[in-house]
C-alpha cells in the first residue's frame, strides 16, 4: 500500500462546476498537507498549504484535512478552463517540504 | 528572480551513455531537491541538500545515480551508465526555511529519454 493514494482520473467537468479532489494516506505522523498544481510540461507549483486538521480557503479554492480519517480534499468552486491541470496532493512529517510524499496526481479537464 | 533554472530541457541519449542534468536554485534558498516523475511512479524525491550538503539520498535508485552541489548556486544529477528505465522528467526544486510551509519552487524539468 502506498503512503499516499490519489485517484489519477482523468476528471472531466463543465465550466462552472464544483470540483472535489481527494487523497487518503496511511502515515498518522503527517502534519503538513499541500496541494500542488502542475500544468502540462511545467513543474508543480504550490496551490494550498494546511497544517494539521481543518479548512483553509483561498479564493475559489478550499482545502480540508481530516486527520482522524486520514483524508484530505481540495474543492474548486466555479471551475474555469484555466484550472485544467494535474493536481498533486503532498504531505510531510516535518516543517514544510522535506521528505515530502506526493500523490500520483489527478488530471482535471474543465470544458468550456 | 528567474526562478529555478534547469538544463537541458530535453535530453535524448543512448543506453550506456553518461547523462548530466544541471540546476540553478533560487538565490537565497538553502535547500535543493531532485525529483523524478514518471506515469507509473509519480513524483519521487531522489535526494536533497541543505547548505550544499547532502542530507538524505535514500531515494536515489542505484549507484548509477549521483548528485553534487559544489556551491549554493549549482547542482548536478548524473546518471552513468544510463538505462531505458531512467527515462522520466527530472525536476529540481529549492526552498528556504522560514518560507510559508517551506514552499518548494520547482524548475521546468528535464525530459530524459534513454533509447
Coordinates of N, CA, C and O in Angstrom, one line a residue, chain A residues 54-99:
Chain A
X54 N -8.4 20.7 9.6 CA -9.2 22.0 9.5 C -9.3 22.3 8.0 O -9.0 21.6 7.1
X55 N -9.9 23.5 7.8 CA -10.1 24.0 6.5 C -9.3 25.3 6.2 O -9.0 26.0 7.2
X56 N -9.0 25.5 5.0 CA -8.4 26.7 4.6 C -8.9 27.1 3.2 O -9.1 26.3 2.3
X57 N -9.3 28.4 3.1 CA -9.9 28.9 1.9 C -9.0 30.0 1.3 O -8.5 30.8 2.0
X58 N -8.9 29.9 -0.1 CA -8.2 31.0 -0.8 C -8.9 31.2 -2.1 O -8.7 30.4 -3.0
X59 N -9.7 32.2 -2.2 CA -10.5 32.5 -3.4 C -11.4 31.3 -3.7 O -12.3 31.0 -2.9
X60 N -11.3 30.8 -4.9 CA -12.2 29.7 -5.3 C -11.7 28.3 -4.8 O -12.4 27.3 -5.0
X61 N -10.6 28.3 -4.1 CA -10.1 27.0 -3.6 C -10.3 26.9 -2.1 O -10.0 27.8 -1.3
X62 N -10.6 25.6 -1.7 CA -10.8 25.3 -0.3 C -10.1 24.0 0.0 O -10.4 23.0 -0.7
X63 N -9.2 23.9 0.9 CA -8.5 22.7 1.3 C -9.1 22.2 2.7 O -9.2 23.0 3.6
X64 N -9.3 20.9 2.8 CA -9.8 20.3 4.0 C -8.9 19.2 4.4 O -8.5 18.4 3.6
X65 N -8.7 19.1 5.7 CA -7.9 18.0 6.2 C -8.6 17.3 7.4 O -9.1 18.0 8.3
X66 N -8.8 16.0 7.3 CA -9.5 15.3 8.3 C -8.5 14.2 8.8 O -8.4 13.1 8.2
X67 N -7.7 14.5 9.8 CA -6.6 13.6 10.3 C -7.2 12.4 10.9 O -6.6 11.3 10.8
X68 N -8.4 12.4 11.5 CA -9.0 11.2 12.1 C -9.3 10.2 11.0 O -9.2 9.0 11.3
X69 N -9.6 10.7 9.8 CA -9.9 9.7 8.8 C -8.8 9.6 7.8 O -8.9 8.8 6.8
X70 N -7.7 10.3 8.0 CA -6.5 10.3 7.1 C -7.0 10.6 5.7 O -6.7 9.8 4.7
X71 N -7.6 11.7 5.5 CA -8.3 12.1 4.3 C -8.2 13.6 4.1 O -8.5 14.4 5.0
X72 N -7.7 14.0 2.9 CA -7.7 15.4 2.6 C -8.4 15.7 1.3 O -8.5 14.8 0.4
X73 N -8.9 16.9 1.1 CA -9.7 17.3 -0.1 C -9.3 18.7 -0.5 O -8.9 19.5 0.3
X74 N -9.5 18.9 -1.8 CA -9.4 20.2 -2.4 C -10.6 20.4 -3.2 O -11.0 19.6 -4.1
X75 N -11.3 21.5 -2.9 CA -12.5 21.9 -3.6 C -12.2 23.1 -4.5 O -11.6 24.1 -4.0
X76 N -12.7 23.1 -5.7 CA -12.6 24.2 -6.6 C -14.0 24.7 -7.0 O -14.7 23.9 -7.6
X77 N -14.3 25.9 -6.6 CA -15.6 26.4 -7.0 C -15.6 27.2 -8.3 O -14.5 27.7 -8.7
X78 N -16.7 27.2 -9.0 CA -16.8 27.9 -10.3 C -15.6 27.6 -11.2 O -14.8 28.5 -11.6
X79 N -15.4 26.3 -11.4 CA -14.2 25.9 -12.2 C -14.1 26.6 -13.5 O -15.1 26.8 -14.2
X80 N -12.9 26.8 -14.0 CA -12.6 27.5 -15.2 C -11.7 26.6 -16.1 O -11.0 25.8 -15.6
X81 N -11.8 26.8 -17.4 CA -10.9 26.1 -18.3 C -9.4 26.2 -17.9 O -8.6 25.2 -18.0
X82 N -9.1 27.3 -17.3 CA -7.7 27.6 -16.9 C -7.3 26.7 -15.7 O -6.1 26.6 -15.4
X83 N -8.3 26.1 -15.1 CA -8.0 25.2 -14.0 C -7.6 23.8 -14.5 O -7.2 22.9 -13.7
X84 N -7.7 23.6 -15.7 CA -7.3 22.3 -16.3 C -5.8 22.0 -16.1 O -5.0 22.8 -16.6
X85 N -5.5 21.0 -15.3 CA -4.1 20.7 -14.9 C -4.1 19.4 -14.1 O -5.2 18.8 -13.9
X86 N -3.0 19.0 -13.7 CA -2.8 17.9 -12.8 C -2.7 18.4 -11.4 O -1.8 19.3 -11.2
X87 N -3.4 17.9 -10.4 CA -3.4 18.3 -9.1 C -2.8 17.2 -8.2 O -3.3 16.1 -8.2
X88 N -1.7 17.6 -7.5 CA -1.0 16.6 -6.7 C -1.1 17.0 -5.2 O -0.9 18.1 -4.9
X89 N -1.6 16.0 -4.4 CA -1.5 16.2 -3.0 C -0.1 15.8 -2.5 O 0.6 15.1 -3.2
X90 N 0.2 16.5 -1.4 CA 1.6 16.2 -0.9 C 1.5 16.4 0.6 O 0.7 17.2 1.1
X91 N 2.3 15.6 1.3 CA 2.3 15.7 2.8 C 3.7 15.4 3.4 O 4.5 14.7 2.7
X92 N 3.9 15.9 4.6 CA 5.2 15.7 5.2 C 5.1 15.7 6.7 O 4.1 16.2 7.2
X93 N 6.1 15.0 7.3 CA 6.0 14.9 8.8 C 6.6 16.2 9.4 O 6.2 16.6 10.5
X94 N 7.7 16.7 8.8 CA 8.4 17.8 9.4 C 7.9 19.1 8.8 O 7.1 19.2 7.9
X95 N 8.5 20.2 9.2 CA 8.1 21.5 8.7 C 8.3 21.6 7.2 O 9.4 21.3 6.7
X96 N 7.3 21.9 6.5 CA 7.4 22.1 5.1 C 7.7 20.9 4.3 O 7.3 19.8 4.6
X97 N 8.5 21.1 3.3 CA 8.6 20.1 2.2 C 9.6 19.0 2.3 O 9.7 18.2 1.5
X98 N 10.4 19.0 3.4 CA 11.4 18.0 3.4 C 10.8 16.6 3.5 O 9.9 16.4 4.3
X99 N 11.3 15.7 2.8 CA 10.8 14.3 2.8 C 9.3 14.3 2.5 O 8.5 13.6 3.1

